[in-house]
Coordinates of C-alpha atoms in Angstrom, one line a residue:
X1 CA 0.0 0.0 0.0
X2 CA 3.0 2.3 0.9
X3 CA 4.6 1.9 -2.3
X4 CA 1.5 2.9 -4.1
X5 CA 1.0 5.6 -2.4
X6 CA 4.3 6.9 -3.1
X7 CA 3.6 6.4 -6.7
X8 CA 0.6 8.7 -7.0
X9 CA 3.0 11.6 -5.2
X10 CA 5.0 11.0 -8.0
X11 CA 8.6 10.7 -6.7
X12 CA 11.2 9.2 -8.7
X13 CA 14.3 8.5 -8.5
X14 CA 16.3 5.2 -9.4
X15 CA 15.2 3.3 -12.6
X16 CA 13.9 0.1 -9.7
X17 CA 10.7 -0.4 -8.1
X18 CA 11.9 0.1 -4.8
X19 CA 12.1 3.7 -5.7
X20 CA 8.2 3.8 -5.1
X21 CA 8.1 3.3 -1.0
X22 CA 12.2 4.9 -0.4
X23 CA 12.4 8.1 1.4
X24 CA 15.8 9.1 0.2
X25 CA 15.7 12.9 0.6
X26 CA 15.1 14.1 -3.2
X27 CA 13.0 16.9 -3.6
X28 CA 9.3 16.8 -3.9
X29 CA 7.3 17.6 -6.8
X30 CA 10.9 17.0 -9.1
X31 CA 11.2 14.2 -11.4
X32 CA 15.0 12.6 -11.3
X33 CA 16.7 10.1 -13.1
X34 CA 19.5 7.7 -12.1
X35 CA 21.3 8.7 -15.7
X36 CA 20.7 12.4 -15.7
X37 CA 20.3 13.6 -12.5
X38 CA 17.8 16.6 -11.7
X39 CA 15.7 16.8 -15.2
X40 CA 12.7 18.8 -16.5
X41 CA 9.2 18.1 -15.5
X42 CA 8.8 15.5 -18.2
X43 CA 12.1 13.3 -16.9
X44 CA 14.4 14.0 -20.0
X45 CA 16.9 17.4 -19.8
X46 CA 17.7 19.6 -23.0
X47 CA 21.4 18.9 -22.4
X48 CA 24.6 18.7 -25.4
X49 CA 23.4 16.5 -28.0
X50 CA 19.4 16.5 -27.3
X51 CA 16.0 17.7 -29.0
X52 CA 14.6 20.6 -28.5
X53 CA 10.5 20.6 -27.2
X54 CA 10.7 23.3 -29.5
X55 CA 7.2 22.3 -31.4
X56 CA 4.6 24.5 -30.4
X57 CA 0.9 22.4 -29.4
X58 CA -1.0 24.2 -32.0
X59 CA 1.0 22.3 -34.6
X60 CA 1.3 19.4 -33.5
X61 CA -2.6 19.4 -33.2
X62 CA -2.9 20.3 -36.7
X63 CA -0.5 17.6 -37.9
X64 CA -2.6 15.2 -35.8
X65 CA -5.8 16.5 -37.7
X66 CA -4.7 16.2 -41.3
X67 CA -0.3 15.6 -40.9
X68 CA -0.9 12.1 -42.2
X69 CA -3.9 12.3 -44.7
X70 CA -2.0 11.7 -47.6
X71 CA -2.8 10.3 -51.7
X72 CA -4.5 7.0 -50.0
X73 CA -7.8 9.0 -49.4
X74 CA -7.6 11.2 -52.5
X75 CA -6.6 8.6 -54.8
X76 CA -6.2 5.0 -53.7
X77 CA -9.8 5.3 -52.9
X78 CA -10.3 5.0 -56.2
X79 CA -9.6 1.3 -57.0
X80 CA -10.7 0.1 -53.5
X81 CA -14.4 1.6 -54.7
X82 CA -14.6 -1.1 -57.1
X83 CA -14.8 -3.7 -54.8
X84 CA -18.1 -1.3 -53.6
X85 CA -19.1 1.1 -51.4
X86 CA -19.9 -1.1 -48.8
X87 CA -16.7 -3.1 -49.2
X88 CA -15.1 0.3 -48.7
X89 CA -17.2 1.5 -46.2
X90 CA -16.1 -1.6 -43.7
X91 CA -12.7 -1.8 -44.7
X92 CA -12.1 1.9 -43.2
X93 CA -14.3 1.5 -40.6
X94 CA -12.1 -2.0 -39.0
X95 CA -8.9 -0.3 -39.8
X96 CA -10.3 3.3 -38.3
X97 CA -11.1 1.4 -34.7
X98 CA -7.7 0.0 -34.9
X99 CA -5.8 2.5 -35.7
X100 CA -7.6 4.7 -33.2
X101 CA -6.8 2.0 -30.5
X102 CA -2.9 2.6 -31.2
X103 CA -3.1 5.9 -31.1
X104 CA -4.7 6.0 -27.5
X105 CA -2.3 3.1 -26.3
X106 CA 0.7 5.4 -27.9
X107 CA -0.8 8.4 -25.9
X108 CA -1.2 6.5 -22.3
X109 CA 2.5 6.1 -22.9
X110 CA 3.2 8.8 -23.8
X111 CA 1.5 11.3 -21.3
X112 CA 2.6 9.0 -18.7
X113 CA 6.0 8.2 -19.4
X114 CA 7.5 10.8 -22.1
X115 CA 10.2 10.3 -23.5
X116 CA 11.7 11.4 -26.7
X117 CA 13.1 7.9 -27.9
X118 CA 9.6 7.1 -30.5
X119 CA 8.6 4.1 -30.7
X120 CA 12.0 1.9 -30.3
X121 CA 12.4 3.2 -27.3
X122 CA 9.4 2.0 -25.3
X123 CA 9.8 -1.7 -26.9
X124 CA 13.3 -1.6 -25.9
X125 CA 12.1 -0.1 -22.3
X126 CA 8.9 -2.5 -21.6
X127 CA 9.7 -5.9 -24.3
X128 CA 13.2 -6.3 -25.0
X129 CA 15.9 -4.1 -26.7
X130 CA 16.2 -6.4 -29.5
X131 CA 12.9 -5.7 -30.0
X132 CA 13.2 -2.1 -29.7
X133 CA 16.2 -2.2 -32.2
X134 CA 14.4 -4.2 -35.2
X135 CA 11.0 -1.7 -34.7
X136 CA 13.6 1.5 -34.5
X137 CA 15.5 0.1 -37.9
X138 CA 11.8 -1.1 -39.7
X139 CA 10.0 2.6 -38.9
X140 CA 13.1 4.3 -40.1
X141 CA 13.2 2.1 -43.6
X142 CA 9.4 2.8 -43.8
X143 CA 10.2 6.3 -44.1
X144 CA 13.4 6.5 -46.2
X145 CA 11.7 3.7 -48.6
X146 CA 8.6 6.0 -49.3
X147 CA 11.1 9.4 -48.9
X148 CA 12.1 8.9 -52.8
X149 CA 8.4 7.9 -53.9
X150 CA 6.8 10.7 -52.7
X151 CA 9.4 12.7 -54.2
X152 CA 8.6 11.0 -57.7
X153 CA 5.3 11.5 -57.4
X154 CA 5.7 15.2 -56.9
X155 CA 7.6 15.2 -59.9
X156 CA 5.1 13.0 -62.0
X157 CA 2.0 15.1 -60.9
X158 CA 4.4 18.2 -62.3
X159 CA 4.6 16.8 -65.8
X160 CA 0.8 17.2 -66.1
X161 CA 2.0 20.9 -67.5
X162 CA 5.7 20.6 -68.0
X163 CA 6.0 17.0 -69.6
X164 CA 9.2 18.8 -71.4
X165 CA 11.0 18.9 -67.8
X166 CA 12.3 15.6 -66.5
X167 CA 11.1 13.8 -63.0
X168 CA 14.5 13.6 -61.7
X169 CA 14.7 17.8 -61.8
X170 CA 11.7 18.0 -59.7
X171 CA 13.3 15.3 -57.2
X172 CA 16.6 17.7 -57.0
X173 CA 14.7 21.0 -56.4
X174 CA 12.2 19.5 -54.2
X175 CA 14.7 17.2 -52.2
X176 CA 16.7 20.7 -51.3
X177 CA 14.0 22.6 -50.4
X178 CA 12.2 19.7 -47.7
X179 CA 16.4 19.0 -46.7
X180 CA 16.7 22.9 -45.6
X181 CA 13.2 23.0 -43.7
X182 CA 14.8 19.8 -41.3
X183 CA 17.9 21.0 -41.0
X184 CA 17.2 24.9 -39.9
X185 CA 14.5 24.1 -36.5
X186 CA 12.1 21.6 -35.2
X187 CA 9.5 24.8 -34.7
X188 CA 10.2 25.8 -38.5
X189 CA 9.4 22.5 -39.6
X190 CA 6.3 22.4 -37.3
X191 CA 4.9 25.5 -38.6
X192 CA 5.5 24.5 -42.3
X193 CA 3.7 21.2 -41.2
X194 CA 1.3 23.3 -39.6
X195 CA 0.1 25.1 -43.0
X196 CA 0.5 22.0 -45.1
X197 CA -1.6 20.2 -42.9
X198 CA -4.3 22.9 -42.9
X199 CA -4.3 23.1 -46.4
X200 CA -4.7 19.5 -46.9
X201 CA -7.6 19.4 -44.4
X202 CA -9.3 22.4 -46.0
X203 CA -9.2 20.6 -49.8
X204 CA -10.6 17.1 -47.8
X205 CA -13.4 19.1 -46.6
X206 CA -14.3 20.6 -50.0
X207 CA -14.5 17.4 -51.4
X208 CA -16.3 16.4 -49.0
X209 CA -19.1 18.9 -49.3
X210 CA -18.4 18.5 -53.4
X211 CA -19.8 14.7 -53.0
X212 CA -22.4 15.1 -50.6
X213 CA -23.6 18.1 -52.4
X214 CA -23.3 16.2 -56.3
X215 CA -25.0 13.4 -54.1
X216 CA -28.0 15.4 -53.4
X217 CA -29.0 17.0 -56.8
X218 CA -27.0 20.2 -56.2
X219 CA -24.3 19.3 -59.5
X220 CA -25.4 21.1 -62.8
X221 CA -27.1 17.5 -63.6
X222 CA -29.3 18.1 -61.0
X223 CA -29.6 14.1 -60.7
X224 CA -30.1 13.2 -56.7
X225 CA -28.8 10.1 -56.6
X226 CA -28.2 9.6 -52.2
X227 CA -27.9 6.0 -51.8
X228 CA -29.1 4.4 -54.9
X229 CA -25.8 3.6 -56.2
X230 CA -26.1 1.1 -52.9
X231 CA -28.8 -0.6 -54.1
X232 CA -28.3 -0.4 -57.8
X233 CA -25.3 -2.1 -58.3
X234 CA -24.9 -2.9 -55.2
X235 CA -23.0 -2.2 -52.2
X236 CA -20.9 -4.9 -52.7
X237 CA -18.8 -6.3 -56.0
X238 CA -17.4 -9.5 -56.7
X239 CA -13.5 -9.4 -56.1
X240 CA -11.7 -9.8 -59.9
X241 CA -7.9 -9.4 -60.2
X242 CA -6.0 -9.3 -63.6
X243 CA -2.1 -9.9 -64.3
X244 CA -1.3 -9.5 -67.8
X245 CA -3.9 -11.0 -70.2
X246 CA -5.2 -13.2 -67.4
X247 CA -8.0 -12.2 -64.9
X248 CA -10.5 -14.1 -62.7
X249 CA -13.2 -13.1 -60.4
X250 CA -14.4 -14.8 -57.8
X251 CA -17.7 -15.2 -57.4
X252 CA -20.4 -15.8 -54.3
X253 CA -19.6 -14.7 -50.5
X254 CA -15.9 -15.7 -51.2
X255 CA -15.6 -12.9 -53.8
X256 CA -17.6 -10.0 -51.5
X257 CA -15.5 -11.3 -48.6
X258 CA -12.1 -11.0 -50.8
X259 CA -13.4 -7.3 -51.8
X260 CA -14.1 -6.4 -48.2
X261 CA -10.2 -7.8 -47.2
X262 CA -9.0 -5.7 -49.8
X263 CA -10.3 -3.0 -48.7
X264 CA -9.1 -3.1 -45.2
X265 CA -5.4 -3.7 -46.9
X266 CA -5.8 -0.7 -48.4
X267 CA -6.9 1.2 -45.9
X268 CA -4.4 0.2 -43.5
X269 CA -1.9 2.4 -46.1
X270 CA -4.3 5.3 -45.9
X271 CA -4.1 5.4 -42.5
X272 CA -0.3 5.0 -42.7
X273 CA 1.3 7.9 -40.7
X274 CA -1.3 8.6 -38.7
X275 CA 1.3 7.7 -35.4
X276 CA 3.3 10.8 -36.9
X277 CA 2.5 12.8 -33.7
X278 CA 4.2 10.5 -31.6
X279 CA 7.6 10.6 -32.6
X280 CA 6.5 14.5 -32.3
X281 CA 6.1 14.0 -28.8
X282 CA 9.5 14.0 -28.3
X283 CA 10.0 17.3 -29.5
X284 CA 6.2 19.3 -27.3
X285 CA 6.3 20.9 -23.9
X286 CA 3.6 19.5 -21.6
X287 CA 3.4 16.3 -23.4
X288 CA 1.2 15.5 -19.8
X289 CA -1.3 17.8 -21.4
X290 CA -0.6 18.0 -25.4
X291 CA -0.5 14.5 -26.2
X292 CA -4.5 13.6 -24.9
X293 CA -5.1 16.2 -26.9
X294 CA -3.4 15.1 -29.8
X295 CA -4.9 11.9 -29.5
X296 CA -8.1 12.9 -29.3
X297 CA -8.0 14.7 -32.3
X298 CA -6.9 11.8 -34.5
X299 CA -10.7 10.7 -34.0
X300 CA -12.2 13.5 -35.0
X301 CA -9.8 13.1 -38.3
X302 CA -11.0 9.3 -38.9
X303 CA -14.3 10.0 -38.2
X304 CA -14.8 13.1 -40.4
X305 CA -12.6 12.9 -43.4
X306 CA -12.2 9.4 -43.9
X307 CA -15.3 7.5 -42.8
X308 CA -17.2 10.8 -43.7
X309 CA -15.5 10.9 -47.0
X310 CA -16.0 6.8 -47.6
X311 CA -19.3 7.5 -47.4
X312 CA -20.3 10.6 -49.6
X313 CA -18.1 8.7 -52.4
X314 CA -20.5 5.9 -52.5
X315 CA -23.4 8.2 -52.8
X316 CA -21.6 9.7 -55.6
X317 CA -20.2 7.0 -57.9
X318 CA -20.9 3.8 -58.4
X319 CA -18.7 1.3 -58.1
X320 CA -18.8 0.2 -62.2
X321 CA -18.1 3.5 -63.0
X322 CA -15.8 2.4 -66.1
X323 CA -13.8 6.2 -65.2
X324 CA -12.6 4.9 -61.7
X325 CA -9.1 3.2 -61.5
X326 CA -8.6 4.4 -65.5
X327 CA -5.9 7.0 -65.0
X328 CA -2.1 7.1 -63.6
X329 CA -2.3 6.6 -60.1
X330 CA -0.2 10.0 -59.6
X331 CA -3.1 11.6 -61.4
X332 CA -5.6 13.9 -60.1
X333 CA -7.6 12.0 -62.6
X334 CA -7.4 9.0 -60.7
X335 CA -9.6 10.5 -57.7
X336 CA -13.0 9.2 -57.5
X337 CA -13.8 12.8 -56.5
X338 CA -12.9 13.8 -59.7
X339 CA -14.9 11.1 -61.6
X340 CA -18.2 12.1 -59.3
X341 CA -17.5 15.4 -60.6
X342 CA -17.0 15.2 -63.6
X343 CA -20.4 12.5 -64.1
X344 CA -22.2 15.4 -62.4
X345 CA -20.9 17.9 -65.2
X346 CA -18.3 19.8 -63.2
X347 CA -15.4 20.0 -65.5
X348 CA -11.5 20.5 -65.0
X349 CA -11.7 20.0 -61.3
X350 CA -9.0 17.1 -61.8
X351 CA -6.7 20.5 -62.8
X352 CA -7.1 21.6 -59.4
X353 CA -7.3 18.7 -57.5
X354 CA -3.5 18.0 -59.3
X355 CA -2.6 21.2 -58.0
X356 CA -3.5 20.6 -54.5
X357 CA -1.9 16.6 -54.7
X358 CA 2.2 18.8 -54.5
X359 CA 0.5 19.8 -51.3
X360 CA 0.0 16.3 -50.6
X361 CA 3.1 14.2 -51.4
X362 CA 5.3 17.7 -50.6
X363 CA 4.4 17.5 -47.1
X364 CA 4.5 13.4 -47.0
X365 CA 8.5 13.8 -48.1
X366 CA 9.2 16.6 -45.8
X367 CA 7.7 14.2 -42.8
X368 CA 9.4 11.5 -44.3
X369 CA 12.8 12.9 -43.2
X370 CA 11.7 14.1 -39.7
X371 CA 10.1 11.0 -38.9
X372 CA 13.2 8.8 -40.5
X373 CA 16.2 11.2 -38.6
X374 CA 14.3 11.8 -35.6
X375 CA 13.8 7.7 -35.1
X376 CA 17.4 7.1 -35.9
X377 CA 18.9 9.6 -33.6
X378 CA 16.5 7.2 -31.1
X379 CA 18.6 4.4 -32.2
X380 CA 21.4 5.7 -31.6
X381 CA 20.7 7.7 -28.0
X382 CA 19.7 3.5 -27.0
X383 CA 23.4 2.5 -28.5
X384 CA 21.4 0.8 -31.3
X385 CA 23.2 3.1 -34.5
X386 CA 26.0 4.4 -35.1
X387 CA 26.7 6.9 -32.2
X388 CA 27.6 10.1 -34.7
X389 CA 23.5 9.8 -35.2
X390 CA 23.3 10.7 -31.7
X391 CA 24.7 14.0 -32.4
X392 CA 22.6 17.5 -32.5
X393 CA 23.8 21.2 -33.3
X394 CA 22.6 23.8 -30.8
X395 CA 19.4 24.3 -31.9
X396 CA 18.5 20.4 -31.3
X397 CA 18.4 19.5 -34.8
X398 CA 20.2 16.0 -35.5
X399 CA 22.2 17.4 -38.3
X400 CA 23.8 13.6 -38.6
X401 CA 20.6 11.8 -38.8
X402 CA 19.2 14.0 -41.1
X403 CA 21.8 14.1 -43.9
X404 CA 21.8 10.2 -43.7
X405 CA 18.1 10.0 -44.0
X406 CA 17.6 12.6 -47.2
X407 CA 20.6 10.6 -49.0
X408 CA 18.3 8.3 -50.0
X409 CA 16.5 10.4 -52.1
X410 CA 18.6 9.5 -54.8
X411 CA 17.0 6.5 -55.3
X412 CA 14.2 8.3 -56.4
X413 CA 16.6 9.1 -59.8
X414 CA 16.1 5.0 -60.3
X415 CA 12.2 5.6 -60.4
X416 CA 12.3 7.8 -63.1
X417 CA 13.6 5.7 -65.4
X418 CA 10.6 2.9 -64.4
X419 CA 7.1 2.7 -65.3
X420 CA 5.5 5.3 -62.4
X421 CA 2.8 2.8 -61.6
X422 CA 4.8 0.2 -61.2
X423 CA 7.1 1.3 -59.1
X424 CA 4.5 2.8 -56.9
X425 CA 2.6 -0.8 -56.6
X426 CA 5.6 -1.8 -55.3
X427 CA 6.1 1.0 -52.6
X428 CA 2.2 0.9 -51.6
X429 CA 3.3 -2.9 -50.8
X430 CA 6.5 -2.5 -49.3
X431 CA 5.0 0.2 -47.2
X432 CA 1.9 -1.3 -46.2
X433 CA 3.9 -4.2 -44.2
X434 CA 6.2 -2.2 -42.8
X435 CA 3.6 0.4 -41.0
X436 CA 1.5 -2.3 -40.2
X437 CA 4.6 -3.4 -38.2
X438 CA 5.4 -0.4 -36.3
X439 CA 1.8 -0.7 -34.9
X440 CA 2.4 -4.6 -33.8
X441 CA 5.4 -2.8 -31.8
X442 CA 3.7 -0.5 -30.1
X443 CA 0.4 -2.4 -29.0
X444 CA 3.0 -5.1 -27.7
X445 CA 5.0 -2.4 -26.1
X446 CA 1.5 -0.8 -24.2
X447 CA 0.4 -4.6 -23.3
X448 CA 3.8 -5.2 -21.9
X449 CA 3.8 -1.7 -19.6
X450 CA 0.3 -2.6 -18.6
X451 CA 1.4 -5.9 -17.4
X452 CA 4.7 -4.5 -15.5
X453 CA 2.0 -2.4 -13.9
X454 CA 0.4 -5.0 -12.6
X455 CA 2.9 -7.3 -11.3
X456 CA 4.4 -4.0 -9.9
X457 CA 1.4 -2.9 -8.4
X458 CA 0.5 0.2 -10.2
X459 CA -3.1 1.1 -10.6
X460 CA -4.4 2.3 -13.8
X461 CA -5.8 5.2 -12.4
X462 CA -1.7 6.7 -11.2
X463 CA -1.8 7.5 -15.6
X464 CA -2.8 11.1 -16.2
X465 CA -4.8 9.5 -19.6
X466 CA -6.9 6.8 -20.0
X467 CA -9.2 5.9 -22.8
X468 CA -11.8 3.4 -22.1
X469 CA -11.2 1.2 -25.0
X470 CA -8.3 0.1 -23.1
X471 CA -6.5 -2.1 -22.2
X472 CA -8.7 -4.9 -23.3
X473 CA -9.1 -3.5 -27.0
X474 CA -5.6 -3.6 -27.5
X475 CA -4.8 -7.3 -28.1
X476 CA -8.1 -7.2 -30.6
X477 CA -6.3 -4.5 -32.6
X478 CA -3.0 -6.6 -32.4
X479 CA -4.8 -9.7 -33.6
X480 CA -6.7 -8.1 -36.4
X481 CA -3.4 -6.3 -37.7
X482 CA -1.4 -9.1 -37.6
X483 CA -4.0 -10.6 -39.7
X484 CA -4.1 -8.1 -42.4
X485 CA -0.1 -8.6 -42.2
X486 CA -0.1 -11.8 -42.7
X487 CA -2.7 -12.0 -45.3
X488 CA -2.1 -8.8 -47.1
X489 CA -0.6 -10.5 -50.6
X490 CA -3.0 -12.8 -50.5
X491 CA -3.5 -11.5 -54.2
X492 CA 0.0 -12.2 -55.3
X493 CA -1.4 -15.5 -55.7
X494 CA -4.6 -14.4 -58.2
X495 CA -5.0 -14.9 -61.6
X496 CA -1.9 -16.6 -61.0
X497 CA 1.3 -16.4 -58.8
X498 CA 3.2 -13.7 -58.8
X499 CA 6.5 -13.3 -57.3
X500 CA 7.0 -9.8 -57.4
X501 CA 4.0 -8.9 -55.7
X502 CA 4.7 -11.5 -52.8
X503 CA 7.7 -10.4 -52.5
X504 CA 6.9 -6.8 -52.0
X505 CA 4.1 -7.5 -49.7
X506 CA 6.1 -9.9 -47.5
X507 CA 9.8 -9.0 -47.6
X508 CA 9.0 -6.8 -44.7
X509 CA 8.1 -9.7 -42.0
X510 CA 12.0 -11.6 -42.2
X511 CA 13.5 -8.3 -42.2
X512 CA 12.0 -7.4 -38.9
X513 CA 12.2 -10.9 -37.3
X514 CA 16.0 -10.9 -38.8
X515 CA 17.1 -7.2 -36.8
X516 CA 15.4 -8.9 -33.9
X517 CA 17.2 -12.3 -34.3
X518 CA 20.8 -11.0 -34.8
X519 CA 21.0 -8.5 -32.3
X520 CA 19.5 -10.4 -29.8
X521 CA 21.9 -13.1 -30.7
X522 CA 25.2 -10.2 -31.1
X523 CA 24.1 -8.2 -28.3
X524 CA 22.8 -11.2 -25.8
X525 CA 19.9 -9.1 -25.0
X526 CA 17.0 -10.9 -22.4
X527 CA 13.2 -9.9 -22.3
X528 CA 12.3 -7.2 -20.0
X529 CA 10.4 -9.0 -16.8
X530 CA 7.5 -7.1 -16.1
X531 CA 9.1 -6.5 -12.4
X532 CA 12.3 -5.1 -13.9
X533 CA 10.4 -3.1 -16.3
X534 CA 10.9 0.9 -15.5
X535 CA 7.9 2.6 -15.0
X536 CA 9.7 5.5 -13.1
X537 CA 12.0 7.4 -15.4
X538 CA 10.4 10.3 -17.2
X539 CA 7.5 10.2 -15.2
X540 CA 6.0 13.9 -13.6
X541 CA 5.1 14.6 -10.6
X542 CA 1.6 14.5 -9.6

């Protein structure tokens, strides 16, 4: 009873559980670390070669609204509508409530135990530090993988009215500018987030209103067509996949059951990003008060503009629509928000919505390198990278980290000699896996704190934040993403197999159980026992 009444004071000293019931003379109402010494109120000091909390909370609110809303809405909507609305509809929906559940497990860690390590750090802190090491080394690959695609993309969507000017020109130019922004100041990079993201949320919302509005008669066809397109074709298509001249569909419940998987699939890499704001963490003062908030808001986001915007596209277009899935997938064409448009007699909207895609896959490159340095500079505060990444100038920028992380831009150059859509297939792929990973890591990190707490006999209630879908929704969530990792290439294997699709959509799995393997094996690392685990460092006082 003594010790946890100690707890809720919040005194802290040694990284042990005896801390909680010693009376060893430190001063109340100061957090202290057995590494650091006397620290700020969040556990971590801004000492030589550390971030800065230099992000201010209105940004990091923002960039929890819209920060990760990126071309999967926009435009890989467009294929997943096929498979119909209602396919679509319950794809986003599953994948919403999971992704929602690791963002509230990320942000009871978080407000409770800050610290500015992401996500490596708390699996190497509560599950093992092999663990921690292979989730560090797979979320930074995520980012440097998809750094060069977004990149190309830009540069693809700028050919639309300079086809005369090559990809790999728009790559250089944009490459600089995104390198300068994370070099100069974690609060100049947050305010250019900040604007991005607002733009990006005010275009979502417009074609939003565009849908529901063409959906209700207000287009210059003046054709109301609300749910119809559910009934007439239907709300649910047979799944069909094609590879080269050969293409099946699957027909019965298997095929609507196929559709609605494939849905979820792709979904998961529209929600992709979305755990942005928690490497942010790292870098916001009064993480005790910001992060809730920040959490909280990634609801409002899933609710509104994806689930919201699921919905007014399948009052808009049906799912036959022969204009859906026809153009480049870097294409402003390509949006279903377009082709509701344009059935409804709005013209050259696709112009504009091409426009506002640079805002898009601009601000998806320039997080690209924040989130990639940021995670590696982790690494390396844990000993887990080379220790030069641990370095940071005087403003807390990791100048190391950050150079390493935009040199692989340059692969980008490779893209452009490739077919675009191609190449992009297998990013979406090799992406997909490797976010889905980085939210197995953090549900198994939370489900390992909340055990410590309870051999250690922390209550619950001692955690400034608590959402009421946990703990018990988190190993549901862990289940049903492991499950779309495991299964995600399941259509490697229709019309026929493919190797480079199963490839892409797997290679991700040994790499991560590899990392964990080897250093496990090189460094002789042991799980964490849930009555070693720290639960004291970087804690506040209450």
């Amino acid at each position: 009873m003594a010790s946890k009444l100690n707890f809720l004071k919040g005194r802290s000293d040694e990284k042990t559980t005896a801390a909680y019931g010693q009376d060893d003379g430190l001063e109340r109402g100061v957090s202290y670390s057995s590494e650091n010494g006397r620290v700020d109120d969040d556990g971590e000091g801004e000492g030589p070669d550390d971030l800065h909390r230099g992000m201010k909370p209105r940004q990091l609110n923002m960039m929890a609204i819209a920060g990760a809303i990126g071309t999967g809405l926009i435009i890989g909507t467009g294929t997943s509508l096929k498979l119909g609305p209602g396919s679509l509809l319950i794809g986003y929906l599953i994948m919403g409530i999971i992704v929602y559940i690791v963002m509230v497990a990320l942000g009871e860690m978080g407000a409770w135990l800050p610290h500015k390590k992401s996500f490596s750090g708390y699996a190497t802190r509560f599950v093992d530090p092999a663990f921690g090491f292979a989730t560090g080394w797979n979320y930074f690959f995520k980012y440097v993988i998809v750094l060069p695609n977004n990149l190309t993309a830009t540069g693809i969507i700028l050919q639309y009215w300079r086809p005369d000017i090559n990809v790999s020109v728009w790559i250089t130019v944009f490459g600089v500018v995104i390198i300068a922004v994370n070099l100069i100041h974690v609060a100049f990079f947050g305010e250019a987030e900040f604007w991005m993201s607002l733009i990006k949320a005010l275009v979502i919302v417009m074609l939003i209103l565009l849908c529901f509005i063409i959906a209700l008669g207000g287009g210059p066809n003046h054709v109301r067509t609300g749910f119809r397109f559910w009934r007439d074709p239907g709300a649910f298509a047979q799944y069909s996949a094609s590879a080269g001249d050969d293409k099946v569909v699957i027909q019965g419940a298997t095929g609507r059951f196929l559709g609605v998987w494939a849905c979820m699939v792709q979904a998961t890499f529209a929600y992709l990003g979305t755990e942005l704001v928690g490497v942010a963490f790292g870098e916001t003062p009064n993480p005790r008060k910001n992060v809730p908030r920040a959490v909280n808001q990634t609801l409002m986001r899933i609710v509104f503009f994806y689930i919201g915007g699921i919905l007014v596209l399948g009052m808009a277009v049906k799912y036959t629509d022969p204009l859906l899935g026809s153009a480049k997938k870097t294409s402003g064409l390509a949006s279903p928000f377009v082709v509701a448009a344009k059935n409804a007699g709005i013209n050259k909207l696709d112009d504009a919505v091409n426009g506002l895609l640079l805002i898009f896959t601009i601000s998806a490159a320039n997080s690209d390198i924040y989130l990639a340095s940021r995670t590696l500079w982790a690494l390396a505060k844990d000993g887990q990278a080379p220790a030069i990444m641990n370095k940071t100038n005087k403003r807390g920028v990791p100048i190391p980290a950050v150079i390493l992380s935009s040199l692989f831009i340059v692969l980008g150059y490779m893209n452009a000699t490739k077919g675009s859509s191609t190449v992009f297939g297998y990013f979406v792929s090799l992406v997909t896996v490797f976010g889905a990973l980085n939210w197995v890591a953090i549900l198994v990190s939370y489900l390992f704190m909340i055990k410590a707490m309870k051999v250690q006999g922390v209550p619950r209630e001692a955690m400034p934040y608590r959402n009421i879908l946990l703990p018990w929704g988190a190993p549901i969530a862990l289940f049903l993403t492991i499950l779309v990792i495991i299964f995600n290439g399941y259509g490697a294997f229709f019309p026929h197999f493919q190797v480079d699709k199963f490839v892409t959509s797997y290679i991700g799995i040994p790499v991560f159980l590899i990392n964990i393997g080897w250093w496990k094996v090189f460094k002789k690392t042991k799980r964490v026992r849930p009555e070693d685990a720290d639960l004291v460092t970087g804690r506040r006082a209450f």
